[in-house]
Amino acid sequence: MCGIVGILGTQPVAGNLVDALKRLEYRGYDSAGVSTVENGVLGRCRARGKLRNLQSRLEEMPLKGHAGIGHTRWATHGAPTETNAHPHMTDKVAVVHNGIIENFKSLRERLEKAGAHFETETDTEVIVHLISQALEAGAAPETAVQSALKELEGAFAIAIIFGGHDDLMIGARRGSPLAIGYGDREMYLGSDAIALAPFTDRVCYLEDGDCVTLTRTSVAIKDENGHPVDRKISQSQASAMLVDKGNHRHFMAKEIHEQPEVISHTLAHYVDLSRNRVEIPDFNIDFATLPRITISACGTAYYAGLVAKYWFERYARLPVEIDVASEMRYREAPMQPGGLALFISQSGETADTLATLRYCREQKQHIASVVNVRESTIARESDAILPTLAGPEIGVASTKAFTCQLTVLACLAIRAGCERGHISSDQEMELVGQLLEIPRHISRILHDEKLFEKIAHDLAHSRDVLYLGRGSSYPIALEGALKLKEISYIHAEGYAAGELKHGPIALIDEDVPVVVVAPRDELFDKTVSNMEEVAARGGQILLITDDGEAADSFSTASNFILPKAHSFTNPLLFAVPVQLLAYHTAVFMGTDVDQPRNLAKSVTVE
Ligand code: M6R
């Protein structure tokens, strides 16, 4: 998943391309590059690593063209070197690409036999040579692109400019998102509306299979069959402001601290505050007759879904099937028509989640999605959108989006419980009241942040860390382990506490810290038994609980004592300490907290 942008402008565009790429850097930051066409001649500037490297290069060797394309890369095929950085080009054409060309090997062999000289290890370069060959054979740019597109297999979005054409840009999408921005005698292409927000708020999302030919004053879209089509232009809500870190050192810290506020905003959207009742806007599912819910998502969003499984099953007696989207999309799971398929995604662009959504649509499921980016592909392809009001999440490690997803899912579970007759009116008021307390409780945890800093210093010296939890704390243990490994690069695993003795206990010795997520609920004593098993083997325990007395009686553990809340809302609360532990460990280790190695914020390839 990479970020692509294109501008047909009235001034030199390199600076604006870089500005747009800054807004797309969440999609990848292995390398970046821009290419412009000036008096018919293509020029290019690329740099390995973050965008600031490209910016310095451009200061040394400016590009002056008024038409150009840009790219920020998350490497799939080929190492993250400057040579493999996009745009890829010949003297006839320059291409930026997001996605994967699955049949690139066979295409490359064929093109090489025909005399094409490849410079990179990327799959993208085949597109360049396919188009160049067609141009050499005398095809017009649009025809050359159309013939290349017919050869490509896989998911992609591309933007192309041409030598000899200062007023022409072509874009195409299959699987990966691409939007057109309409300016004043200027035209734009971008992976999302956020990239285009500084230039225009008039945006049109291309449909799968579309190919668009742009000049500064014209837009011609053809669908997958080559038929001219009109696509709706909408007013984008994406903000032109580049979100900043405020007084925080990292976006992740800012986003952790925003949680009380954004959870309140999210609750205000789903709760009638005058009556403490859940009201889900624009959601017409009848939970009373629903046989089951299928939930699918990836990474942290999947763990939010796993918490929801505990909630739906316990509080609404509603069976839940849940799987990571990368598995579910290929499982060919049989589904009873008319069921509810629920997808969870911060970005709304995750390729596996989107593919599973499409599979579930084929299986005649009603599609609902919990998304943070309302203009995303997943949102647009859903029958019902359940927005999280987390605001832009920039840090690659998801924090506030996760707790907002939990907030929405908790409201949904309450509504399901009410409609199915398992939550009475009084219980609904009680549970909603408990949810409304969460922002205050989280503020208290954040107030004690220094405690986490201290423990994180010890954690930073570990090679492996285990996280344990039971019931709805089990997904929080998984989330804690994911957070730690993705930003600190320390190996961490989350386990259901009861599973410990079935294998993982063999890992325990005095060098392996075990973080135990254990609110004082009906499963607490069971988890304490598992802690005893760890202690007996010399393991160091870090107990996160809400019962100070119980924690004190367990003398060998370091403890974090959280405010006492309802067992229903505990996952929201216990998510915060595991975020803080991971954050401070990573800061102590000096890793790139907001843009950890090898990762990207939005995973638009499978
Ligand atoms: O945008 P999505 O919520 O669909 O993203 C899903 C995962 O890629 C994401 O949660 C990932 O696991 C995060 N880096 C975790 O912090």
JSON list of N, CA and C in Angstrom, two decimals, residues 302-325:
[
{"chain": "A", "resi": 302, "resn": "TYR", "atom": "N", "xyz": [-9.49, -6.12, 14.46]},
{"chain": "A", "resi": 302, "resn": "TYR", "atom": "CA", "xyz": [-9.96, -7.49, 14.71]},
{"chain": "A", "resi": 302, "resn": "TYR", "atom": "C", "xyz": [-10.11, -7.72, 16.21]},
{"chain": "A", "resi": 303, "resn": "TYR", "atom": "N", "xyz": [-9.16, -7.21, 16.98]},
{"chain": "A", "resi": 303, "resn": "TYR", "atom": "CA", "xyz": [-9.26, -7.39, 18.44]},
{"chain": "A", "resi": 303, "resn": "TYR", "atom": "C", "xyz": [-10.48, -6.66, 18.99]},
{"chain": "A", "resi": 304, "resn": "ALA", "atom": "N", "xyz": [-10.83, -5.52, 18.39]},
{"chain": "A", "resi": 304, "resn": "ALA", "atom": "CA", "xyz": [-12.06, -4.84, 18.81]},
{"chain": "A", "resi": 304, "resn": "ALA", "atom": "C", "xyz": [-13.25, -5.76, 18.54]},
{"chain": "A", "resi": 305, "resn": "GLY", "atom": "N", "xyz": [-13.21, -6.43, 17.39]},
{"chain": "A", "resi": 305, "resn": "GLY", "atom": "CA", "xyz": [-14.29, -7.36, 17.05]},
{"chain": "A", "resi": 305, "resn": "GLY", "atom": "C", "xyz": [-14.35, -8.53, 18.02]},
{"chain": "A", "resi": 306, "resn": "LEU", "atom": "N", "xyz": [-13.17, -8.96, 18.47]},
{"chain": "A", "resi": 306, "resn": "LEU", "atom": "CA", "xyz": [-13.12, -10.09, 19.41]},
{"chain": "A", "resi": 306, "resn": "LEU", "atom": "C", "xyz": [-13.75, -9.71, 20.76]},
{"chain": "A", "resi": 307, "resn": "VAL", "atom": "N", "xyz": [-13.51, -8.48, 21.19]},
{"chain": "A", "resi": 307, "resn": "VAL", "atom": "CA", "xyz": [-14.18, -8.01, 22.41]},
{"chain": "A", "resi": 307, "resn": "VAL", "atom": "C", "xyz": [-15.69, -8.02, 22.18]},
{"chain": "A", "resi": 308, "resn": "ALA", "atom": "N", "xyz": [-16.10, -7.54, 20.98]},
{"chain": "A", "resi": 308, "resn": "ALA", "atom": "CA", "xyz": [-17.54, -7.45, 20.68]},
{"chain": "A", "resi": 308, "resn": "ALA", "atom": "C", "xyz": [-18.19, -8.83, 20.71]},
{"chain": "A", "resi": 309, "resn": "LYS", "atom": "N", "xyz": [-17.44, -9.84, 20.32]},
{"chain": "A", "resi": 309, "resn": "LYS", "atom": "CA", "xyz": [-17.99, -11.21, 20.38]},
{"chain": "A", "resi": 309, "resn": "LYS", "atom": "C", "xyz": [-18.42, -11.54, 21.82]},
{"chain": "A", "resi": 310, "resn": "TYR", "atom": "N", "xyz": [-17.53, -11.23, 22.78]},
{"chain": "A", "resi": 310, "resn": "TYR", "atom": "CA", "xyz": [-17.89, -11.48, 24.17]},
{"chain": "A", "resi": 310, "resn": "TYR", "atom": "C", "xyz": [-19.15, -10.70, 24.54]},
{"chain": "A", "resi": 311, "resn": "TRP", "atom": "N", "xyz": [-19.22, -9.46, 24.09]},
{"chain": "A", "resi": 311, "resn": "TRP", "atom": "CA", "xyz": [-20.38, -8.62, 24.44]},
{"chain": "A", "resi": 311, "resn": "TRP", "atom": "C", "xyz": [-21.66, -9.14, 23.80]},
{"chain": "A", "resi": 312, "resn": "PHE", "atom": "N", "xyz": [-21.64, -9.39, 22.49]},
{"chain": "A", "resi": 312, "resn": "PHE", "atom": "CA", "xyz": [-22.87, -9.82, 21.81]},
{"chain": "A", "resi": 312, "resn": "PHE", "atom": "C", "xyz": [-23.36, -11.15, 22.38]},
{"chain": "A", "resi": 313, "resn": "GLU", "atom": "N", "xyz": [-22.41, -12.05, 22.65]},
{"chain": "A", "resi": 313, "resn": "GLU", "atom": "CA", "xyz": [-22.83, -13.37, 23.10]},
{"chain": "A", "resi": 313, "resn": "GLU", "atom": "C", "xyz": [-23.36, -13.33, 24.53]},
{"chain": "A", "resi": 314, "resn": "ARG", "atom": "N", "xyz": [-22.69, -12.55, 25.36]},
{"chain": "A", "resi": 314, "resn": "ARG", "atom": "CA", "xyz": [-23.09, -12.53, 26.76]},
{"chain": "A", "resi": 314, "resn": "ARG", "atom": "C", "xyz": [-24.30, -11.63, 27.01]},
{"chain": "A", "resi": 315, "resn": "TYR", "atom": "N", "xyz": [-24.30, -10.45, 26.45]},
{"chain": "A", "resi": 315, "resn": "TYR", "atom": "CA", "xyz": [-25.34, -9.48, 26.80]},
{"chain": "A", "resi": 315, "resn": "TYR", "atom": "C", "xyz": [-26.55, -9.53, 25.85]},
{"chain": "A", "resi": 316, "resn": "ALA", "atom": "N", "xyz": [-26.36, -10.12, 24.66]},
{"chain": "A", "resi": 316, "resn": "ALA", "atom": "CA", "xyz": [-27.50, -10.19, 23.73]},
{"chain": "A", "resi": 316, "resn": "ALA", "atom": "C", "xyz": [-27.82, -11.64, 23.35]},
{"chain": "A", "resi": 317, "resn": "ARG", "atom": "N", "xyz": [-27.04, -12.57, 23.86]},
{"chain": "A", "resi": 317, "resn": "ARG", "atom": "CA", "xyz": [-27.21, -14.00, 23.52]},
{"chain": "A", "resi": 317, "resn": "ARG", "atom": "C", "xyz": [-27.28, -14.18, 22.01]},
{"chain": "A", "resi": 318, "resn": "LEU", "atom": "N", "xyz": [-26.45, -13.45, 21.32]},
{"chain": "A", "resi": 318, "resn": "LEU", "atom": "CA", "xyz": [-26.43, -13.47, 19.85]},
{"chain": "A", "resi": 318, "resn": "LEU", "atom": "C", "xyz": [-25.13, -14.14, 19.40]},
{"chain": "A", "resi": 319, "resn": "PRO", "atom": "N", "xyz": [-25.22, -15.27, 18.67]},
{"chain": "A", "resi": 319, "resn": "PRO", "atom": "CA", "xyz": [-23.99, -15.96, 18.25]},
{"chain": "A", "resi": 319, "resn": "PRO", "atom": "C", "xyz": [-23.16, -15.09, 17.30]},
{"chain": "A", "resi": 320, "resn": "VAL", "atom": "N", "xyz": [-21.86, -15.15, 17.47]},
{"chain": "A", "resi": 320, "resn": "VAL", "atom": "CA", "xyz": [-20.95, -14.36, 16.63]},
{"chain": "A", "resi": 320, "resn": "VAL", "atom": "C", "xyz": [-19.93, -15.28, 16.00]},
{"chain": "A", "resi": 321, "resn": "GLU", "atom": "N", "xyz": [-19.77, -15.14, 14.70]},
{"chain": "A", "resi": 321, "resn": "GLU", "atom": "CA", "xyz": [-18.63, -15.79, 14.06]},
{"chain": "A", "resi": 321, "resn": "GLU", "atom": "C", "xyz": [-17.62, -14.70, 13.74]},
{"chain": "A", "resi": 322, "resn": "ILE", "atom": "N", "xyz": [-16.37, -14.92, 14.08]},
{"chain": "A", "resi": 322, "resn": "ILE", "atom": "CA", "xyz": [-15.38, -13.87, 13.82]},
{"chain": "A", "resi": 322, "resn": "ILE", "atom": "C", "xyz": [-14.11, -14.50, 13.27]},
{"chain": "A", "resi": 323, "resn": "ASP", "atom": "N", "xyz": [-13.50, -13.82, 12.33]},
{"chain": "A", "resi": 323, "resn": "ASP", "atom": "CA", "xyz": [-12.24, -14.30, 11.78]},
{"chain": "A", "resi": 323, "resn": "ASP", "atom": "C", "xyz": [-11.45, -13.11, 11.25]},
{"chain": "A", "resi": 324, "resn": "VAL", "atom": "N", "xyz": [-10.13, -13.25, 11.21]},
{"chain": "A", "resi": 324, "resn": "VAL", "atom": "CA", "xyz": [-9.33, -12.21, 10.56]},
{"chain": "A", "resi": 324, "resn": "VAL", "atom": "C", "xyz": [-9.68, -12.22, 9.07]},
{"chain": "A", "resi": 325, "resn": "ALA", "atom": "N", "xyz": [-9.72, -11.05, 8.49]},
{"chain": "A", "resi": 325, "resn": "ALA", "atom": "CA", "xyz": [-10.22, -10.94, 7.11]},
{"chain": "A", "resi": 325, "resn": "ALA", "atom": "C", "xyz": [-9.32, -11.67, 6.11]}
]
